[in-house]
Coordinates of C-alpha atoms and ligand atoms in Angstrom, one line a residue:
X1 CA 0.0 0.0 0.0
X2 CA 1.1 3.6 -0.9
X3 CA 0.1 6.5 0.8
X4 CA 1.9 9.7 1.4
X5 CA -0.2 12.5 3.3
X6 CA 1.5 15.0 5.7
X7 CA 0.9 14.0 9.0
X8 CA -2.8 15.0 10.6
X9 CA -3.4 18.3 11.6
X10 CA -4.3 18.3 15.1
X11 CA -6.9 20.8 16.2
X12 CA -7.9 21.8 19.7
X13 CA -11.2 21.3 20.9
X14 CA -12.3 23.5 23.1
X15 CA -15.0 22.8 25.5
X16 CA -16.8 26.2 27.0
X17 CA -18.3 25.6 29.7
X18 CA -20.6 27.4 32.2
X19 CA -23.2 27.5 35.0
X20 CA -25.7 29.9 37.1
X21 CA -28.1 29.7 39.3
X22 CA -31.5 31.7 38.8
X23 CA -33.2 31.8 42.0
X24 CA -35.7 28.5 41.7
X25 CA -34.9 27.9 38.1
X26 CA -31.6 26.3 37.7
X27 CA -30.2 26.6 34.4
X28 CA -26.6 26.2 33.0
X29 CA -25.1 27.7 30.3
X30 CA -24.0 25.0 27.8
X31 CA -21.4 24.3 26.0
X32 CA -19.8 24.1 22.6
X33 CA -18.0 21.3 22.6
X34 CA -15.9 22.1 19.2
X35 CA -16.2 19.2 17.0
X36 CA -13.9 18.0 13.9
X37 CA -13.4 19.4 11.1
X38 CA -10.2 17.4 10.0
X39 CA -11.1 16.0 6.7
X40 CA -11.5 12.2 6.4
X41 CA -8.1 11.9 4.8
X42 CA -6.2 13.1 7.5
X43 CA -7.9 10.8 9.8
X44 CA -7.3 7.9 7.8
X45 CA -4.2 8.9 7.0
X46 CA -3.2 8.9 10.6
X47 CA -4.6 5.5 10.9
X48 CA -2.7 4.1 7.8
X49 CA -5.7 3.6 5.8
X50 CA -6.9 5.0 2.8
X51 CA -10.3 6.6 2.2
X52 CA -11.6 6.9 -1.1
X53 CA -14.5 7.9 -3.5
X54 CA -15.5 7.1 -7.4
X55 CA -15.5 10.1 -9.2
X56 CA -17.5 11.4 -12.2
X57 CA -14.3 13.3 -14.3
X58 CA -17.0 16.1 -15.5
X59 CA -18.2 16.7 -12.2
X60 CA -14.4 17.7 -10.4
X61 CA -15.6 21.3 -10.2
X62 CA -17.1 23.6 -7.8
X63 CA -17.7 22.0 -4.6
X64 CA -17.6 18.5 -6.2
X65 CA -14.5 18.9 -6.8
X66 CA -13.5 20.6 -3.6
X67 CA -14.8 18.0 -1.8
X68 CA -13.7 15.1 -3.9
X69 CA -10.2 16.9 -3.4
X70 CA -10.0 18.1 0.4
X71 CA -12.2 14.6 1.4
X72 CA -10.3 11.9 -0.3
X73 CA -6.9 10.4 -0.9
X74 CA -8.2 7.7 -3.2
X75 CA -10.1 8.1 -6.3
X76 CA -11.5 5.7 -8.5
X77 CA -13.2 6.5 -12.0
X78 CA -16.6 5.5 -11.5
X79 CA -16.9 4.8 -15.4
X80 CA -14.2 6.0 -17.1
X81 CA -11.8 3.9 -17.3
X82 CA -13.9 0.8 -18.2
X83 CA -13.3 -0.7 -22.1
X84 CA -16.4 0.4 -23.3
X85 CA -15.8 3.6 -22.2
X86 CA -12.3 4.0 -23.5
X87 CA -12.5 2.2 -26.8
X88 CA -15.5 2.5 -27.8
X89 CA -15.2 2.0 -31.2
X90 CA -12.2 -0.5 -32.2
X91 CA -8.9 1.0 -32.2
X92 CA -10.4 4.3 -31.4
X93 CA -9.6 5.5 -28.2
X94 CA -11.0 8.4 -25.9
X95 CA -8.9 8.8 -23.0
X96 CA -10.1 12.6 -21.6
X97 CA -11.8 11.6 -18.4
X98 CA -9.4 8.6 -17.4
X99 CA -6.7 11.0 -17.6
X100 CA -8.4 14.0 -16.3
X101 CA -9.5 12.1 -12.9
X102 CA -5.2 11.5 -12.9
X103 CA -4.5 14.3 -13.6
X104 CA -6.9 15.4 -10.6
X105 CA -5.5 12.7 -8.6
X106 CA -1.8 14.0 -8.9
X107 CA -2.5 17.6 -8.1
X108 CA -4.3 16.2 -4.9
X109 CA -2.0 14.2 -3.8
X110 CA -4.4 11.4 -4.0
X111 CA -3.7 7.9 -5.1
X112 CA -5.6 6.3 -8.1
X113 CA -7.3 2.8 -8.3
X114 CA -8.0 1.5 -11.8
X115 CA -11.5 0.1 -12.7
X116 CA -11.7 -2.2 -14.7
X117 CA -10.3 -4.5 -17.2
X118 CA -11.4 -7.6 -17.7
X119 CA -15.4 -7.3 -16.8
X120 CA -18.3 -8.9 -18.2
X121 CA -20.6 -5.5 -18.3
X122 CA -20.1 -1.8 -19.9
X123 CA -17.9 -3.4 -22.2
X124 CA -18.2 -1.8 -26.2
X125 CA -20.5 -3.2 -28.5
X126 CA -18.0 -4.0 -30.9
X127 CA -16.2 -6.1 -28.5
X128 CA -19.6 -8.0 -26.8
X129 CA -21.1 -8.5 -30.6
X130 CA -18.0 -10.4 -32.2
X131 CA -17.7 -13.6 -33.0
X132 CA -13.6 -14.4 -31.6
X133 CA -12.0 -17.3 -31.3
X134 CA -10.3 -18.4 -28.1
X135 CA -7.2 -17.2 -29.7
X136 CA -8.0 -13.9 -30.6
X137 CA -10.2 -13.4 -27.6
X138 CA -7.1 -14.0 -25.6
X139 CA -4.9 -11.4 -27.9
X140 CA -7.7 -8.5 -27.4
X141 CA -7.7 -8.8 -23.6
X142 CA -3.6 -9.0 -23.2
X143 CA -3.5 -6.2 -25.6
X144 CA -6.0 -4.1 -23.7
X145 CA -4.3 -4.9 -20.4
X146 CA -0.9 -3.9 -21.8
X147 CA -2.4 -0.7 -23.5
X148 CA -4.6 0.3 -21.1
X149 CA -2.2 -0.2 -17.3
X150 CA 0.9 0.5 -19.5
X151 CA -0.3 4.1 -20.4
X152 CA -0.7 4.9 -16.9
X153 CA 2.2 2.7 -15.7
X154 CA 3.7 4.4 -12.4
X155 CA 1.1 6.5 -11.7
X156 CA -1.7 4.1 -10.4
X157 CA -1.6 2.6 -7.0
X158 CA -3.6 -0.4 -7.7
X159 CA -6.1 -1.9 -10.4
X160 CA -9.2 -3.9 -10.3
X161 CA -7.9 -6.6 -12.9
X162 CA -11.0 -8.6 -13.0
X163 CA -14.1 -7.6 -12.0
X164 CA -17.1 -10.0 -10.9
X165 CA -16.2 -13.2 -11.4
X166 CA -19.1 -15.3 -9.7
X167 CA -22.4 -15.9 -9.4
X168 CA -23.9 -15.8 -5.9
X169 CA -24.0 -19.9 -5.6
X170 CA -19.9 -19.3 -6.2
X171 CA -20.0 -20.7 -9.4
X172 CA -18.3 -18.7 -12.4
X173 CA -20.4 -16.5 -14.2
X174 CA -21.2 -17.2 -18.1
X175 CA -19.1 -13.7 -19.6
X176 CA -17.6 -13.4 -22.9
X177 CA -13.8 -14.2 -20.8
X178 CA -14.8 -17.3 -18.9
X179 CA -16.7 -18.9 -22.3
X180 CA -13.9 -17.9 -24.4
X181 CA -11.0 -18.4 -22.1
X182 CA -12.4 -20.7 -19.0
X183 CA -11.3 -19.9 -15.3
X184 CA -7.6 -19.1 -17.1
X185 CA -8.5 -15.6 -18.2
X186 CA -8.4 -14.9 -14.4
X187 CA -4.4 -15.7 -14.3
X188 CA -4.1 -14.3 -17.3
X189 CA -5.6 -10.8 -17.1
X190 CA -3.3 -10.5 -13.7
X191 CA -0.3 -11.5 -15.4
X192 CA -0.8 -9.3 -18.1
X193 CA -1.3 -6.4 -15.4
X194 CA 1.8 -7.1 -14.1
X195 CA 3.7 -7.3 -16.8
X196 CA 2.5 -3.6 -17.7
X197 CA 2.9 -2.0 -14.5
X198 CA 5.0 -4.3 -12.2
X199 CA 4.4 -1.9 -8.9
X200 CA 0.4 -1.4 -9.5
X201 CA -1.4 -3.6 -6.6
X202 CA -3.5 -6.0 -8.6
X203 CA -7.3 -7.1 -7.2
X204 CA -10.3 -9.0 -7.8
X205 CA -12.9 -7.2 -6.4
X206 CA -16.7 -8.7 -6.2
X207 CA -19.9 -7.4 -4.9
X208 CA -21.9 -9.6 -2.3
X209 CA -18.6 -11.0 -0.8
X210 CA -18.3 -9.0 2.4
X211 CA -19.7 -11.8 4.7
X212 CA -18.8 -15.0 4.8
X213 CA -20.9 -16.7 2.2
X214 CA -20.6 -19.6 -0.7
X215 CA -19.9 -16.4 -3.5
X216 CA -17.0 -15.2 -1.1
X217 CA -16.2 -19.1 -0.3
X218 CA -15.2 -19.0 -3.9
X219 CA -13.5 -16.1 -4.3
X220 CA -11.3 -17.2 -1.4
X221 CA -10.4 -20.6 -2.7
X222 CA -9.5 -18.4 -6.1
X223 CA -7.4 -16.3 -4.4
X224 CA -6.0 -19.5 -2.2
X225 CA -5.2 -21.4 -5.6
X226 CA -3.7 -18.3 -7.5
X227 CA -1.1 -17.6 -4.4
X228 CA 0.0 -20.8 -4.8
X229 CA 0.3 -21.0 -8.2
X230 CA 2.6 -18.2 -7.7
X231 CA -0.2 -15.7 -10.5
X232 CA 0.4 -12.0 -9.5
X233 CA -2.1 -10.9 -6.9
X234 CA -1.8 -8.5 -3.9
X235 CA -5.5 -8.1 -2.9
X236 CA -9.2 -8.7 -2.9
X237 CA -11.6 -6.1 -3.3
X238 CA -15.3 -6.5 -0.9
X239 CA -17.2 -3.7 -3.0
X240 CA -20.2 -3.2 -0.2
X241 CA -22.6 -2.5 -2.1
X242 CA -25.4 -2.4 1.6
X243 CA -28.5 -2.6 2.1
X244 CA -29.3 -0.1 5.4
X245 CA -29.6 -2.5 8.6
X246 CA -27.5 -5.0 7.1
X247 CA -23.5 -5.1 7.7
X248 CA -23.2 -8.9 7.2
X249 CA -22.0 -9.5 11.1
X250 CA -18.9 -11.6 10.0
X251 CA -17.4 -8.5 7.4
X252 CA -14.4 -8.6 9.9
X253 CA -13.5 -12.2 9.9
X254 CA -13.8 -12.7 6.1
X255 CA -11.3 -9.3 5.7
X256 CA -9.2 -11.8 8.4
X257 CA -9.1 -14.6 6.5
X258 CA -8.7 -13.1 3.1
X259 CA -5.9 -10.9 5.0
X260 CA -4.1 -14.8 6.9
X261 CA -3.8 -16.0 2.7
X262 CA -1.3 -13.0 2.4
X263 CA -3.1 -10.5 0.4
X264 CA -4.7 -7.3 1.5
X265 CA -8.5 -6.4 1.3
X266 CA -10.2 -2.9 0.4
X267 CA -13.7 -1.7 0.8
X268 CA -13.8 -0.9 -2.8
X269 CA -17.5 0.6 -3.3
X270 CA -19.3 0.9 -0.1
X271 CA -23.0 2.4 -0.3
X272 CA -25.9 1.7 1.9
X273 CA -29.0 2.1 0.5
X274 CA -32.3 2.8 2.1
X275 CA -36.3 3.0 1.1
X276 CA -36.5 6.7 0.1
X277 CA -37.6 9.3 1.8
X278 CA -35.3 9.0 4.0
X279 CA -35.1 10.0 7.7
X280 CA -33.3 10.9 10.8
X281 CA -33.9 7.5 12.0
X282 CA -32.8 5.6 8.6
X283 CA -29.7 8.4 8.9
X284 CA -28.6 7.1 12.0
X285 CA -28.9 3.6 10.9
X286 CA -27.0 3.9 8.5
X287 CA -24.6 5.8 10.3
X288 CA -24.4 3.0 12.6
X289 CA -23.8 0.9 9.5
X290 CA -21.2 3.2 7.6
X291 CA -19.5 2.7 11.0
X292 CA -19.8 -0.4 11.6
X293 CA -17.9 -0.9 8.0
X294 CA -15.3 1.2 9.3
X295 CA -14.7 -0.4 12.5
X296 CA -14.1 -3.7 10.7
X297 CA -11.9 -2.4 8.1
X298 CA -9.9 -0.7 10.8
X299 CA -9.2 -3.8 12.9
X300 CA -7.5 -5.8 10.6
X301 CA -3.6 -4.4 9.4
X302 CA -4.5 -5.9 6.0
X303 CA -7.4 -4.0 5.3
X304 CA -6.4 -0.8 3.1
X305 CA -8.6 1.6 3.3
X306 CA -12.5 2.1 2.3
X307 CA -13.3 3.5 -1.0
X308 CA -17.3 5.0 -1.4
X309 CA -19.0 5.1 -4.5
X310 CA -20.0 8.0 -4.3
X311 CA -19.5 10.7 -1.8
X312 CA -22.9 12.3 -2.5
X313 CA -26.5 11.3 -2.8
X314 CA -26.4 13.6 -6.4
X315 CA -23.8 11.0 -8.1
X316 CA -24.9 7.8 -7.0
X317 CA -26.0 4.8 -9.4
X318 CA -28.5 4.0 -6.6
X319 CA -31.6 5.2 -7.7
X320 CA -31.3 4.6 -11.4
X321 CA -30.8 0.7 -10.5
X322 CA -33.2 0.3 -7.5
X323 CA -36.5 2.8 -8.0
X324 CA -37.4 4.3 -4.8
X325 CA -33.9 3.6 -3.2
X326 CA -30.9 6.0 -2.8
X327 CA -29.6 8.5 0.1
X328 CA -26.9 5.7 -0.3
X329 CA -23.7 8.1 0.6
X330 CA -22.2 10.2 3.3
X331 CA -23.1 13.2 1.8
X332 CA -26.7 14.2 0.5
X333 CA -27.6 15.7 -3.0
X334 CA -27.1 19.7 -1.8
X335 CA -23.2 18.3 -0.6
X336 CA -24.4 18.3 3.4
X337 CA -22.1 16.1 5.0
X338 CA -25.0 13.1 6.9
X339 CA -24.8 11.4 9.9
X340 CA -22.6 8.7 8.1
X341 CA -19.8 10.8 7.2
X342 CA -19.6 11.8 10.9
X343 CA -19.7 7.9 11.6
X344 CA -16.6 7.6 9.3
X345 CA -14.6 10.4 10.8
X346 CA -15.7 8.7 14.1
X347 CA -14.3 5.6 13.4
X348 CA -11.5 7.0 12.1
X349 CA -10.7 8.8 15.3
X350 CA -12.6 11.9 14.6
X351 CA -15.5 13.3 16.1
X352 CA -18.8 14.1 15.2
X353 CA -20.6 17.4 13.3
X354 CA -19.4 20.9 14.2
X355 CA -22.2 22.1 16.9
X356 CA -20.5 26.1 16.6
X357 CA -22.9 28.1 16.6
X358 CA -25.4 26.1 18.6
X359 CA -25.7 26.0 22.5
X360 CA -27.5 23.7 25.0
X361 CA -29.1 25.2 28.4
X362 CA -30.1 22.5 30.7
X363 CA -32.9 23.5 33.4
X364 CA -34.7 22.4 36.2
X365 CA -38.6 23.2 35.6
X366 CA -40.2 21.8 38.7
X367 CA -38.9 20.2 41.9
X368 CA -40.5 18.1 44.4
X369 CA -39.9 15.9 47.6
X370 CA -38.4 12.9 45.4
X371 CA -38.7 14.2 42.2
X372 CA -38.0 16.7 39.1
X373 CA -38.8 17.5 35.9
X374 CA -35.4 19.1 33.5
X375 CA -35.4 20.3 30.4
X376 CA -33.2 21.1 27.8
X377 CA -32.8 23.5 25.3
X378 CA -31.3 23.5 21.6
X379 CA -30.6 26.7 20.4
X380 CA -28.7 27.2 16.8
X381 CA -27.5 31.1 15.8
X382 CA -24.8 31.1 13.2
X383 CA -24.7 27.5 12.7
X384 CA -27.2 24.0 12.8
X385 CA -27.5 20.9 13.3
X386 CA -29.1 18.0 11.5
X387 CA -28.6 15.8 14.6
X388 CA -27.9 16.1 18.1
X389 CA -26.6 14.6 21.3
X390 CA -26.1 16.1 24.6
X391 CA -24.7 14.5 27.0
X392 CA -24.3 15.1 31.2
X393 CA -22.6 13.7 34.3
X394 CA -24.9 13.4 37.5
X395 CA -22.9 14.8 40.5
X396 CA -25.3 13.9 43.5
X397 CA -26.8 10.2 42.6
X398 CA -29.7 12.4 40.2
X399 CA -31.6 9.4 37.6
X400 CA -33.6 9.9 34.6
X401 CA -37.0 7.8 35.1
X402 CA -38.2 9.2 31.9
X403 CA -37.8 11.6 29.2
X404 CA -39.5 12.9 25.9
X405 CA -38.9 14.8 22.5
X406 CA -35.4 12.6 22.7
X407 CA -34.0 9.4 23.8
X408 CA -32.2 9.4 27.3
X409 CA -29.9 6.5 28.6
X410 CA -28.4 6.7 32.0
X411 CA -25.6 4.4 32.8
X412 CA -24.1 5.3 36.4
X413 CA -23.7 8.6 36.6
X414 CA -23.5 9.4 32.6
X415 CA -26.5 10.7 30.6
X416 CA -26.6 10.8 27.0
X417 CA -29.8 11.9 25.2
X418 CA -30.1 11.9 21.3
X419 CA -32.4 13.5 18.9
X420 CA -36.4 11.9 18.4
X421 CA -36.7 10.6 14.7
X422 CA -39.0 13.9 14.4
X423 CA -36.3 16.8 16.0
X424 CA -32.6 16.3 14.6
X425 CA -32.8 19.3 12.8
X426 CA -32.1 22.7 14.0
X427 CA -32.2 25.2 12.1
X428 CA -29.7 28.4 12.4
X429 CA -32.0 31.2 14.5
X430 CA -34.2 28.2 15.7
X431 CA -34.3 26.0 19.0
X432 CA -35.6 22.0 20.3
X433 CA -36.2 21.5 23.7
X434 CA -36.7 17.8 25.3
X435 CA -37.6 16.7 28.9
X436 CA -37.4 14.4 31.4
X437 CA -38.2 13.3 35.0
X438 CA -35.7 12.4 37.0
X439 CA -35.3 11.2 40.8
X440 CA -33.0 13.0 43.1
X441 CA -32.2 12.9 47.2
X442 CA -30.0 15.4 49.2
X443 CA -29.2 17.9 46.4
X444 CA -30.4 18.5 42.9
X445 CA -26.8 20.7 41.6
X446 CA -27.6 21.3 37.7
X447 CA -25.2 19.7 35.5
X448 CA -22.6 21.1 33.1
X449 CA -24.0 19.6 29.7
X450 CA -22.0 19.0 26.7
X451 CA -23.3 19.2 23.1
X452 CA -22.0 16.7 20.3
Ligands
G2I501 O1 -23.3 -1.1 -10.6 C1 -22.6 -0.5 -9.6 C2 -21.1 -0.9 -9.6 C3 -21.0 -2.4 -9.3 N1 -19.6 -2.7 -9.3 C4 -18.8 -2.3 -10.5 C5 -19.0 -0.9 -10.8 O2 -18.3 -0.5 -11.9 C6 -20.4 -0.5 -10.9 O3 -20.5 0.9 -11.2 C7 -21.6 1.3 -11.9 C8 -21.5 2.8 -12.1 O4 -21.5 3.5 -10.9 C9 -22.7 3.3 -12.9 O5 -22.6 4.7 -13.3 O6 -21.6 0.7 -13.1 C10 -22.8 1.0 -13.8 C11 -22.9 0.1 -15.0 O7 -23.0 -1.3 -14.6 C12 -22.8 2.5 -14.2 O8 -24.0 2.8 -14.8 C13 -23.9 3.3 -16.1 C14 -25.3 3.4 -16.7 O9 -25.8 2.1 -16.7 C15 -25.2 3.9 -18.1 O10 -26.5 4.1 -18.6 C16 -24.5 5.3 -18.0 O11 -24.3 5.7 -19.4 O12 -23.3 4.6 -16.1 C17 -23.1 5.1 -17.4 C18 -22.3 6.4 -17.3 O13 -23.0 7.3 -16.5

């Protein structure tokens, strides 16, 4: 694995805190705890990952492209780069956007990860139509393979060599390379990688392999049988293609046991689709899930990095292929950074969505014998929020019986309460308040709350 990113900035956070006392009414100012804004690069740079996105070349403008630059150390073409799109007539070549997205790449000190070459789809008509014999079939896909990975020899990190190679029962899937060529064109297409750009990091990357499952069961005896044929390969590629609510539960053993063969494993596509509209409960779901992805990656040396497809709900392939799905990325159409790409800074040792501009004010309403009813309020000028936690310590043994407009947990003397499904967004100038009852003895002293 290559990366070379100057080491992460390290910011301050500064927590402001403050309290007073208002005759009956307790309140106390709240806080800003100052959140990240070290872009997901840096963190994962610091952890010795990569993070990546697929790019559309046309789109690296405006704040696309700023993103896609400042975000990001990876990038893969999305599109162009695929034979269909580079050739698509025979022996006519358009390379603009392939070397655009480089040349992008190498003026943001980003690394680049080829896609594809040897695929059964978006391949050109004139190829897919042909009648070839086993022969020439084999001379088109070595020539395309040295044409293709030598003109960009040096300057890409790795390639996806082949793309898709099984159906979901782990057979091979029927393509124009596996009927022409059998199970060989595999070796082949990798040797013919290498040959062109000996220090490129050559994959097979598959969709529906991330848990341990008879598709990935195949890949791994593949990748078992090519290592010990000694046929050039340096990593498996899981492409995550999710389904909200369902990171398969074994993700981190299967990177393991791909990663105990020798070779390392990337997150090559991740998305995580959900039934549109979407929500602030399907948000933090699939927060939960972009971090759960994360997490796993992260645990295992061998894992690379995590590439999306797709940083933004405007460029995603989601909806055109599943009607009524999308909100699939970290970011949403208008380039608002979600819940998940505060899950992926998160895991990758970051922290959560700037709250500047917004305060809490916790309060004591009503007070009784045994009893109290708090509140607290939201407030947002010069900045908002499309979530929100806020979290407390109880000083004098103080617990939450109940609480409303947000959910509370309580465990010893911590309180953390999160935004309702209904309330996660504040808007700048506006306010959400949420209660709760609470039991309290001796002393009732009113917290110091932090917002995050
Ligand atoms: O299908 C999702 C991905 C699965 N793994 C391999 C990836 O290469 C694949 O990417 C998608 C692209 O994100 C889509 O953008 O591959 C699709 C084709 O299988 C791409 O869709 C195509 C559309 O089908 C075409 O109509 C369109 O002209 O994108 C083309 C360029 O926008």
């Amino acid at each position: 694995m290559r990366t070379s990113r100057p080491s992460l900035r390290v910011r301050l956070t500064a927590v402001l805190a403050g309290a007073a006392a208002v005759g009956a009414l307790l309140t106390a100012g709240a806080t800003t705890a100052r959140a990240a804004d070290v872009p997901l690069r840096d963190l994962a740079d610091a952890k010795s990952k990569v993070m990546g996105t697929a790019v559309t070349g046309s789109k690296l403008t405006g704040t696309y492209g700023d993103i896609a630059g400042a975000q990001f150390n990876w990038l893969t073409p999305g599109n162009a780069m695929k034979w269909g799109s580079v050739e698509p007539t025979r022996g006519t070549y358009n390379w603009a956007e392939a070397d655009q997205i480089v040349a992008f790449a190498e003026a943001h000190g980003q690394q680049v990860r080829g896609h594809t070459l040897a695929w059964h789809s978006q391949n050109p008509s004139w190829l897919t139509n042909g009648t070839w014999t086993s022969a020439e079939l084999s001379q088109l896909l070595n020539d395309h393979i040295a044409l293709e990975v030598g003109r960009y020899k040096g300057r890409l990190a790795a390639w996806d060599v082949v793309n898709e190679p099984f159906n979901e029962d782990g057979t091979y899937r029927q393509t124009l390379w596996y009927n022409g060529l059998g199970t060989g064109y595999i070796a082949q297409a990798l040797t013919a990688a290498r040959a062109a750009d000996p220090d490129a990091e050559l994959y097979i990357n598959d969709y529906n392999v991330e848990g341990v499952n008879a598709k990935c069961t195949a890949l791994y005896n593949l990748v078992k049988s090519l290592k010990e044929q000694g046929v050039p390969i340096d990593g498996v590629g899981l492409q995550a293609h999710l389904i909200l609510g369902q990171v398969p539960s074994t993700l981190q053993q299967n990177i393991q046991r791909f990663a105990d063969l020798g070779v390392d494993v990337a997150i090559t596509e991740l998305d995580i689709r959900m039934t549109l509209p979407s929500d602030s409960t399907k948000l933090a779901q699939q927060a939960a899930d972009y971090k759960a992805v994360m997490n796993a990656c992260v645990a295992v040396t061998r894992c690379t990095g995590v590439t999306v497809w797709g940083f933004t709900d405007s460029d995603s392939w989601i909806p055109d292929t599943f009607p009524g799905q999308g909100a699939a990325t970290p970011y949403d159409e208008n380039y608002a950074p979600k819940p998940a790409y505060y899950a992926i800074a998160e895991a990758l040792g970051g922290s959560g969505p700037s709250t500047d501009g917004c305060t809490a004010t916790y309060s004591v309403s009503s007070q009784w014998n045994t009893g109290f009813t708090g509140q607290v309020t939201i407030a947002c000028a010069g900045g908002s929020l499309s979530s929100w936690k806020v979290g407390w310590e109880f000083g004098a043994g103080q617990q939450i019986t109940q609480a409303w407009n947000a959910t509370c947990t309580q465990s010893g003397t911590a309180v953390q309460c999160v935004n309702a499904s209904y309330n996660g967004t504040v808007a700048d100038g506006g306010s959400v308040t949420f209660g709760f009852n609470g039991s309290w003895s001796g002393s009732n002293p009113v917290p110091t709350v932090a917002l995050g």
